[in-house]
Short mmCIF file of C-alpha atoms in Angstrom, two decimals:
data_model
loop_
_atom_site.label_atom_id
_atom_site.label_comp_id
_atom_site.label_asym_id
_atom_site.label_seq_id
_atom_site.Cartn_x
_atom_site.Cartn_y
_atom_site.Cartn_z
CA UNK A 1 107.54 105.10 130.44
CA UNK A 2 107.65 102.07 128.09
CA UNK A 3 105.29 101.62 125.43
CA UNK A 4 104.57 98.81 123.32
CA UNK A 5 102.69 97.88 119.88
CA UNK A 6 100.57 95.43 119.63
CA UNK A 7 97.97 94.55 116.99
CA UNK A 8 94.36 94.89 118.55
CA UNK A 9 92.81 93.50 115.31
CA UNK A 10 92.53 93.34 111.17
CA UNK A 11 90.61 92.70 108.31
CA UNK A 12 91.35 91.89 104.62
CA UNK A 13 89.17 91.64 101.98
CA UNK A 14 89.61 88.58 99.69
CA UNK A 15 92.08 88.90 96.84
CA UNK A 16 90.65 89.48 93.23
CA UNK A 17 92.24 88.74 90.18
CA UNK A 18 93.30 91.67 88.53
CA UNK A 19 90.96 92.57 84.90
CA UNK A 20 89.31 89.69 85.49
CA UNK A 21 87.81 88.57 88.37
CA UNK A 22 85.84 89.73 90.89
CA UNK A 23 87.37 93.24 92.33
CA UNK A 24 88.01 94.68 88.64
CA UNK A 25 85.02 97.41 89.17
CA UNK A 26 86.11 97.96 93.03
CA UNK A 27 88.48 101.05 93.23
CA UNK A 28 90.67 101.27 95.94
CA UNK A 29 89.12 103.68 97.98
CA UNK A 30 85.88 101.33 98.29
CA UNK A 31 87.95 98.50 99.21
CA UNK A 32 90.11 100.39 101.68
CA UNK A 33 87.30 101.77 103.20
CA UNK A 34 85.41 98.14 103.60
CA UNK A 35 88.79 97.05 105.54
CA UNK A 36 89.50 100.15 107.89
CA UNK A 37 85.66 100.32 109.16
CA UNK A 38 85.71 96.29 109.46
CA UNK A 39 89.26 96.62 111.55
CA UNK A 40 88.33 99.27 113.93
CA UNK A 41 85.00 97.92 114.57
CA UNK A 42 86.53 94.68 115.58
CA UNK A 43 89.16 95.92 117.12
CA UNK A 44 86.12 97.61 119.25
CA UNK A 45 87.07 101.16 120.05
CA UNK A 46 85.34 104.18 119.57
CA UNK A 47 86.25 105.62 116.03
CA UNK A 48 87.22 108.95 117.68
CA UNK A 49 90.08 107.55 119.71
CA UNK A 50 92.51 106.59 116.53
CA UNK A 51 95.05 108.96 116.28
CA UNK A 52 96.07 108.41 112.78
CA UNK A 53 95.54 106.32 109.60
CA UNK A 54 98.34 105.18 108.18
CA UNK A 55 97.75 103.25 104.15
CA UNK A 56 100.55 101.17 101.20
CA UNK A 57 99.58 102.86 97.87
CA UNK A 58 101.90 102.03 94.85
CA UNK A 59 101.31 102.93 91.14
CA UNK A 60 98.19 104.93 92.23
CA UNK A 61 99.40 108.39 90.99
CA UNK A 62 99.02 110.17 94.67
CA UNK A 63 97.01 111.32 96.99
CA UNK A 64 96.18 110.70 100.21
CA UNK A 65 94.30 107.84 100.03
CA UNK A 66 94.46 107.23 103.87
CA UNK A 67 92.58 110.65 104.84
CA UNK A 68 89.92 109.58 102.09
CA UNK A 69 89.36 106.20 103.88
CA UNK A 70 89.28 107.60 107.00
CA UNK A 71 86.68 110.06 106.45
CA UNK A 72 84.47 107.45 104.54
CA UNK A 73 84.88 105.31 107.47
CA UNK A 74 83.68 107.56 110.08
CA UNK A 75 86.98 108.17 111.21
CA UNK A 76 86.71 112.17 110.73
CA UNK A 77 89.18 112.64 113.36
CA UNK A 78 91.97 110.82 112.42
CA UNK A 79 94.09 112.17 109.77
CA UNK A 80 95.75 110.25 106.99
CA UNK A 81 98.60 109.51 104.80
CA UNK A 82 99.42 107.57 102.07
CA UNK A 83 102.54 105.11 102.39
CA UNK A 84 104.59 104.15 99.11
CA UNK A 85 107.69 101.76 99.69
CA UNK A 86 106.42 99.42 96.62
CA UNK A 87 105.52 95.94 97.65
CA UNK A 88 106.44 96.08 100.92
CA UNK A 89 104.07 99.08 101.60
CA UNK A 90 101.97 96.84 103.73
CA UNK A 91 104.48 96.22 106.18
CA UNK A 92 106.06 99.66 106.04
CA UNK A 93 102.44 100.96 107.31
CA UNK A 94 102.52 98.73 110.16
CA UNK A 95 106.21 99.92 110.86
CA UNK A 96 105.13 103.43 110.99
CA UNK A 97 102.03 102.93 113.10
CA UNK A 98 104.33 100.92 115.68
CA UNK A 99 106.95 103.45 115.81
CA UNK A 100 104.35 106.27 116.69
CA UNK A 101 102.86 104.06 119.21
CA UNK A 102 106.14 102.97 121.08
CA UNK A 103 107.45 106.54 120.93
CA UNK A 104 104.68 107.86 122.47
CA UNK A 105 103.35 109.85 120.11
CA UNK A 106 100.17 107.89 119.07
CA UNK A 107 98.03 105.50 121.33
CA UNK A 108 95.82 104.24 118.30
CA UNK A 109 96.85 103.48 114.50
CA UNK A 110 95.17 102.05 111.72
CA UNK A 111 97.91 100.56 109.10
CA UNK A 112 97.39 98.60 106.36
CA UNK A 113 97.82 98.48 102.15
CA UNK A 114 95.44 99.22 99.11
CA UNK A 115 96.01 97.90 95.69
CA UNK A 116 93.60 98.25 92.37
CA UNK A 117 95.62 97.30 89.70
CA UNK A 118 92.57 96.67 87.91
CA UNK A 119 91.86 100.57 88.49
CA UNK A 120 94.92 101.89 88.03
CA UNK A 121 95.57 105.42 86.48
CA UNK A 122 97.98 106.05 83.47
CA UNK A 123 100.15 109.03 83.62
CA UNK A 124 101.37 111.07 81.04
CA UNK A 125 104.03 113.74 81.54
CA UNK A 126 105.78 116.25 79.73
CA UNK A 127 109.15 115.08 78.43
CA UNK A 128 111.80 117.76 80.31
CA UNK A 129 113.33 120.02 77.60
CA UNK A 130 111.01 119.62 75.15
CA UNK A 131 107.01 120.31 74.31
CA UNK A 132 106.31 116.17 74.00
CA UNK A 133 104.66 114.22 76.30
CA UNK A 134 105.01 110.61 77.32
CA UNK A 135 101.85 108.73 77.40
CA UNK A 136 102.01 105.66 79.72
CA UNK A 137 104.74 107.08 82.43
CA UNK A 138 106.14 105.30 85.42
CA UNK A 139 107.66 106.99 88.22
CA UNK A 140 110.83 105.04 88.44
CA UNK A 141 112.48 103.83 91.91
CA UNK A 142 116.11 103.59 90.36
CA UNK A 143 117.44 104.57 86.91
CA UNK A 144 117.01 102.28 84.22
CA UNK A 145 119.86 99.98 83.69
CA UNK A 146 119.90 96.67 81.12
CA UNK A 147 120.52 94.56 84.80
CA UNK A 148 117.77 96.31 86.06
CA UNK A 149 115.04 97.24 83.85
CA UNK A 150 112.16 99.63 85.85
CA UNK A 151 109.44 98.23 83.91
CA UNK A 152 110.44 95.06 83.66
CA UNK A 153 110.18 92.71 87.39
CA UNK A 154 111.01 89.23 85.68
CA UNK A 155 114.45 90.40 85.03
CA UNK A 156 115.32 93.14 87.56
CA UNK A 157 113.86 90.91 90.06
CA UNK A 158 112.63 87.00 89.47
CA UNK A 159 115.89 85.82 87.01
CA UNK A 160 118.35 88.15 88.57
CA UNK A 161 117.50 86.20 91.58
CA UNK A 162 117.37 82.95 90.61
CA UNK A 163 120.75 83.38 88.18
CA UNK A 164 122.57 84.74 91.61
CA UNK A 165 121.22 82.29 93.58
CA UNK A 166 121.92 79.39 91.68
CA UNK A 167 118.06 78.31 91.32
CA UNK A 168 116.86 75.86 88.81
CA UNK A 169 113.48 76.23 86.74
CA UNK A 170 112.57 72.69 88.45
CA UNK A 171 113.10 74.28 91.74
CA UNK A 172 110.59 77.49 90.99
CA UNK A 173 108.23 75.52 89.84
CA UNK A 174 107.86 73.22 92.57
CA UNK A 175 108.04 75.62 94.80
CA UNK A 176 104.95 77.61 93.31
CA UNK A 177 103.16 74.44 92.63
CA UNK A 178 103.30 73.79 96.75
CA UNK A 179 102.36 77.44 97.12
CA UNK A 180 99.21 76.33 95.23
CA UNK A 181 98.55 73.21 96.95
CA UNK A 182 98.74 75.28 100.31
CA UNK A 183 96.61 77.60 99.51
CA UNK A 184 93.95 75.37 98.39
CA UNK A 185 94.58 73.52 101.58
CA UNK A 186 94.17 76.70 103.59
CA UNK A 187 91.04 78.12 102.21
CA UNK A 188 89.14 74.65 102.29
CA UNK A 189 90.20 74.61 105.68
CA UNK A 190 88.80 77.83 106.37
CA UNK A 191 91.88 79.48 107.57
CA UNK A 192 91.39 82.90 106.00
CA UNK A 193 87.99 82.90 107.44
CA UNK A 194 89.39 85.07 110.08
CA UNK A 195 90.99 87.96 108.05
CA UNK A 196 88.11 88.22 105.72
CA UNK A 197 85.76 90.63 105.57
CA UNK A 198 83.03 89.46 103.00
CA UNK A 199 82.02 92.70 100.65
CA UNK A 200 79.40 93.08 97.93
CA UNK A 201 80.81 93.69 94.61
CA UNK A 202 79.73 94.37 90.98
CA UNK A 203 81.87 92.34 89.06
CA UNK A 204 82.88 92.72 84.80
CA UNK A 205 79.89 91.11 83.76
CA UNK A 206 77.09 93.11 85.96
CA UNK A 207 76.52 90.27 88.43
CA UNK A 208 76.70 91.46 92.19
CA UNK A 209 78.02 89.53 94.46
CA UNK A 210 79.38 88.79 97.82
CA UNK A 211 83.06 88.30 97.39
CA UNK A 212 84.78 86.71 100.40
CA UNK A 213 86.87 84.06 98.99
CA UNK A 214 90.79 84.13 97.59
CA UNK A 215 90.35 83.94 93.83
CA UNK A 216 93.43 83.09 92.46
CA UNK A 217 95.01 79.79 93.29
CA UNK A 218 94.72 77.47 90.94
CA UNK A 219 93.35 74.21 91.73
CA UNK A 220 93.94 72.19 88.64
CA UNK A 221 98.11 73.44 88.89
CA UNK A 222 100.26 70.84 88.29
CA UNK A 223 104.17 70.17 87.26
CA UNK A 224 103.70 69.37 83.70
CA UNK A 225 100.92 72.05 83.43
CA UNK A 226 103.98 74.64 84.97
CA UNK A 227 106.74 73.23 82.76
CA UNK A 228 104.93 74.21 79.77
CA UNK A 229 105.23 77.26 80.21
CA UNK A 230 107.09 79.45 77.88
CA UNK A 231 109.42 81.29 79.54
CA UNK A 232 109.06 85.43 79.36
CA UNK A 233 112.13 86.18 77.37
CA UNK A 234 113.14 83.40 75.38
CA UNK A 235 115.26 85.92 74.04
CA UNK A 236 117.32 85.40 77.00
CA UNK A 237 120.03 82.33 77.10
CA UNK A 238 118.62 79.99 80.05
CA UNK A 239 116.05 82.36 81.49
CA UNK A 240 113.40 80.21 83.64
CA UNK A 241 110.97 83.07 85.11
CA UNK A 242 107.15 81.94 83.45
CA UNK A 243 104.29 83.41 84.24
CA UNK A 244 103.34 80.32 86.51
CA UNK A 245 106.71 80.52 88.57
CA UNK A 246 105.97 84.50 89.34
CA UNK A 247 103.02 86.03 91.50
CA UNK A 248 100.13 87.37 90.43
CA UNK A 249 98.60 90.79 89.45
CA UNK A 250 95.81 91.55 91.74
CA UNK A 251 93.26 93.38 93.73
CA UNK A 252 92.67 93.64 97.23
CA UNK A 253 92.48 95.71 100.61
CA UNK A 254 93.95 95.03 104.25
CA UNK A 255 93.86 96.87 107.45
CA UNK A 256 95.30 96.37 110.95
CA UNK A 257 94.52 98.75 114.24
CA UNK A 258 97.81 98.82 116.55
CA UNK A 259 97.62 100.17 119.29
CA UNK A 260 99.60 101.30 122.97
CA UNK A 261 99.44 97.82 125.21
CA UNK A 262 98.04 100.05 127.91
CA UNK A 263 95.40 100.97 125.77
CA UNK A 264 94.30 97.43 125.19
CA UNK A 265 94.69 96.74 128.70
CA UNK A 266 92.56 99.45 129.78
CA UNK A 267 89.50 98.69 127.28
CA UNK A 268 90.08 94.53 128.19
CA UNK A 269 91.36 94.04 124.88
CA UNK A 270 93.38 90.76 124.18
CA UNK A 271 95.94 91.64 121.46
CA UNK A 272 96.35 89.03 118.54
CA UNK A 273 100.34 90.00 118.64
CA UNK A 274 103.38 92.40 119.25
CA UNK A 275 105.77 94.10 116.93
CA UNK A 276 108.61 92.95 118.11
CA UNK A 277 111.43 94.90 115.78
CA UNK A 278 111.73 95.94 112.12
CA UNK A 279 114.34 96.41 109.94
CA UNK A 280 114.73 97.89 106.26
CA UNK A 281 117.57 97.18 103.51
CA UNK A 282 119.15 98.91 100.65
CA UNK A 283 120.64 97.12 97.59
CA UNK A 284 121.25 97.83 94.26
CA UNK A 285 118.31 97.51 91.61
CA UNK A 286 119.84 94.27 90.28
CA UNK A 287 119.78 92.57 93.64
CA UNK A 288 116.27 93.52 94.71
CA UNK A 289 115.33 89.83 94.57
CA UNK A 290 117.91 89.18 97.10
CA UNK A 291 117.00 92.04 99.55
CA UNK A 292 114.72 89.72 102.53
CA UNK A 293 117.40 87.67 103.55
CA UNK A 294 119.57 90.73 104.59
CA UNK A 295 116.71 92.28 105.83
CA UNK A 296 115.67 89.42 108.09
CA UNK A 297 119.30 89.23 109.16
CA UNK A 298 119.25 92.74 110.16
CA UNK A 299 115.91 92.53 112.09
CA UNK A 300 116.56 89.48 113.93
CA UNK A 301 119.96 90.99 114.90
CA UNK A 302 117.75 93.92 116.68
CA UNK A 303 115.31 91.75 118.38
CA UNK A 304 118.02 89.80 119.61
CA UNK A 305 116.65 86.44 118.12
CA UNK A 306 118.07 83.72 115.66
CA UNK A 307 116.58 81.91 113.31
CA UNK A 308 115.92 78.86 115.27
CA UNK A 309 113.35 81.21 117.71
CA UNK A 310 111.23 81.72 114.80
CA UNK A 311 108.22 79.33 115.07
CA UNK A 312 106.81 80.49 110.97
CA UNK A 313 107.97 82.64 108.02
CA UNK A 314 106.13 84.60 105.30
CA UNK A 315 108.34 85.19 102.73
CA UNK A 316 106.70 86.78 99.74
CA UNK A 317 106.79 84.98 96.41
CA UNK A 318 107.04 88.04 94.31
CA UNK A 319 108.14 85.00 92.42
CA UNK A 320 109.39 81.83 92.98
CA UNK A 321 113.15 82.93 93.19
CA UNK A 322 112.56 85.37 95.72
CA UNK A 323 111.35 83.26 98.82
CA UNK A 324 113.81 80.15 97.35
CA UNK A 325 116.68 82.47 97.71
CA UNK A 326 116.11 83.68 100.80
CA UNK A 327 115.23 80.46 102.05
CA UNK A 328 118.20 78.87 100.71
CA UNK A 329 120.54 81.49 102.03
CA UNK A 330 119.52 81.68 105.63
CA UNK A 331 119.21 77.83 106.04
CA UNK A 332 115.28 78.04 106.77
CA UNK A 333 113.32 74.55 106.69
CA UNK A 334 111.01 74.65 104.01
CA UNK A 335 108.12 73.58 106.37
CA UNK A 336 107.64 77.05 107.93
CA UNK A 337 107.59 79.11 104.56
CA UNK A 338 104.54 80.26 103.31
CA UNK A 339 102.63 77.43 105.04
CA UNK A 340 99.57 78.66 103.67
CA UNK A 341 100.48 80.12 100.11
CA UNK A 342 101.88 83.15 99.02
CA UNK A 343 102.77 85.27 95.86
CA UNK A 344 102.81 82.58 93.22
CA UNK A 345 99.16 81.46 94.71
CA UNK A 346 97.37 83.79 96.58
CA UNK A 347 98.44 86.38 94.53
CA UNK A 348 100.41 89.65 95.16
CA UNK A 349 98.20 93.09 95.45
CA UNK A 350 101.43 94.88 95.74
CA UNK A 351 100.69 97.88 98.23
CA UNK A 352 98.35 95.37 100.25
CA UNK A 353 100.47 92.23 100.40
CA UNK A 354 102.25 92.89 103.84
CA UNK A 355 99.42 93.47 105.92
CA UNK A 356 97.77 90.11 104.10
CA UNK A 357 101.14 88.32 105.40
CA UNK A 358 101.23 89.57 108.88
CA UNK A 359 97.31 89.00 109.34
CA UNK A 360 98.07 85.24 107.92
CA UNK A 361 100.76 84.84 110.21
CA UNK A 362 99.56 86.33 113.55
CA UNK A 363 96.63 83.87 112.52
CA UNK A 364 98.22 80.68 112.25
CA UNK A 365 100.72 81.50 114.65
CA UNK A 366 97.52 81.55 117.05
CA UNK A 367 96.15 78.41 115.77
CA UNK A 368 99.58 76.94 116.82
CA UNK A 369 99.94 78.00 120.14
CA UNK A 370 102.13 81.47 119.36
CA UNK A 371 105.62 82.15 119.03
CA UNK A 372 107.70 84.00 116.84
CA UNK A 373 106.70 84.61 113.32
CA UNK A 374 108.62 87.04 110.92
CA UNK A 375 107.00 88.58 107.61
CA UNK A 376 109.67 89.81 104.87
CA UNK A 377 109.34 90.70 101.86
CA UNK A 378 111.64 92.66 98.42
CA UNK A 379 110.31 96.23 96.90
CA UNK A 380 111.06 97.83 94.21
CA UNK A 381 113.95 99.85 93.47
CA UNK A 382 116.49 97.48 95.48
CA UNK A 383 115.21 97.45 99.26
CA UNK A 384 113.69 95.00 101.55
CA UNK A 385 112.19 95.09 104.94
CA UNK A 386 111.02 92.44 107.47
CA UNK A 387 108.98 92.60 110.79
CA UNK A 388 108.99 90.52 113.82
CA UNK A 389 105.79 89.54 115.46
CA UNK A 390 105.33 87.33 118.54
CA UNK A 391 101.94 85.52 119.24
#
């Protein structure tokens, strides 16, 4: 017997600015509990029927942030785990909760990505070999290398990609200046409306609010205003990564509920889409910038599909150079990138940022008509990974 994934629902809460705006006294366990309860109650089924709960975590320092959620969600029943694969946590989650489902295993899964970077612990470990510790430690994805740098994205990531790719500063900029202007666009036009889930917060300054809205695009952007910009490491002959041509540092929560098509079928549930394929890529550190393209080659190579059968893209602007690149490389028409914003705008909570792309494109896929969307994204450490959706 055949079994296939489909997503039954999601929510998302809106995305914060990270130490200063809205989500910076929000941990992660508040907002990932605010998005799982939201997600299965839309979604509509009884809380004791998910089999599992499946959440993106990066730079949290462990745990298992899914069983926590789950519990404080009323899902006592469903066990959890926490997912790390860097940025592209959020679509890793959604991997695993398809591959449960279509094996057989699992019937219903709740997937999705947590990020407070406004929250986040320091670690401090004991130096091997010696009686010293190291205050501010980061559990490194690949060994340091001057190429590669672990603490450092604009280089290991943003100019490696841009100096490999051939990508001007003129080029990044524009690009995350249109990010802007769509994401402005999108939110006036209510288009995130849909993945929201509004939540009350207590923000730095003691106010509480209700916090529904994306916080970080920048309304006022504009070329000169990006071109000003000083560069990161002037230190560095030609380097054009800026702080305006890179994405954010943010806050924010996303869940979706997959589940078996016969399950939908059986409780009249319409599903918003199916997970087509997935696919994952290694590369080394240096070339992490460069990792969707391969992986979107490798995933539409199982789904049997070519780029012209893909209707929209999301392509996340870790920064600028990323989504350029991979544009650039596999021949993709501008037009269907990151129609409604991305990275540079919206912002990039890293564990959370896949399931905010696949909610954004399963949404505007259905305000379209449907088709084939594909969500792809780098991580940390030299991978990449893409999914395939249909609407």
């Amino acid at each position: 017997m055949s079994h296939e994934a489909v997503i039954i629902s999601g929510a998302r809460t809106a995305i914060g600015t990270a130490y200063k705006g809205s989500l910076t006294e929000t941990d992660p366990f508040v907002l990932g509990t605010a998005v799982v309860a939201e997600a299965v109650r839309r979604a509509g089924v009884d809380p004791d029927t998910v089999d599992d709960v499946v959440l993106g975590e990066s730079l949290y320092g462990g745990g298992a942030i899914g069983r926590y959620v789950a519990i404080e969600a009323g899902l006592v029943n469903a066990p959890g785990i926490a997912h790390n694969r860097h940025c592209a946590s959020g679509l890793s989650t959604l991997q695993s909760a398809a591959a449960s489902i279509m094996s057989g295993m699992d019937r219903i899964v709740v997937a999705g990505g947590v990020q407070s970077s406004s929250t986040a612990p320091k670690v401090n470990r004991r130096i091997p070999g010696s009686a010293e510790w190291e205050e501010d430690w980061l559990a490194p994805s690949h060994c340091e290398t001057p190429d590669a740098p672990v603490r450092d994205m604009s280089i290991t990531v943003g100019w490696n990609a841009a100096a490999k790719a051939g990508i001007s500063r003129a080029r990044m900029d524009e690009w995350a200046l249109r990010s802007h202007q769509r994401a402005i666009a999108a939110i006036d036009a209510g288009s995130f409306t849909d993945e929201i889930v509004p939540i009350q917060v207590t923000r730095g300054d003691g106010a509480t609010v209700t916090f529904a809205v994306d916080e970080h695009p920048r309304r006022t952007s504009s070329l000169e205003k990006l071109a000003s910009l000083k560069p990161l490491h002037p230190d560095i002959d030609g380097f054009s990564i800026t702080a305006g041509n890179a994405a954010g540092v943010n806050d924010a929560a996303g869940a979706v509920v997959v589940a078996d098509r016969s399950v939908a079928r059986a409780r009249g549930i319409e599903p918003l889409a199916v997970v087509r394929a997935w696919a994952s890529v290694g590369l080394p550190p240096a070339d992490t910038g460069l990792a969707p393209a391969p992986a979107i080659e490798k995933v539409l190579d199982r789904a049997g599909l070519g780029v012209s059968d893909v209707a929209l893209w999301e392509i996340n602007e870790a920064f600028a150079s990323v989504a350029v690149a991979a544009t650039d490389t596999l021949g993709l028409d501008e037009n269907t990138v990151n129609v409604l914003g991305s990275g540079c705008s919206l912002g990039h909570p890293v564990a959370m940022t896949g399931t905010r792309m696949v909610l954004s494109l399963v949404h505007e896929l259905r305000r379209r008509g449907g088709g084939i969307g594909v969500a792809a994204m780098c991580a940390g450490g030299g991978m990449g990974t893409a999914v395939v959706l249909e609407v």
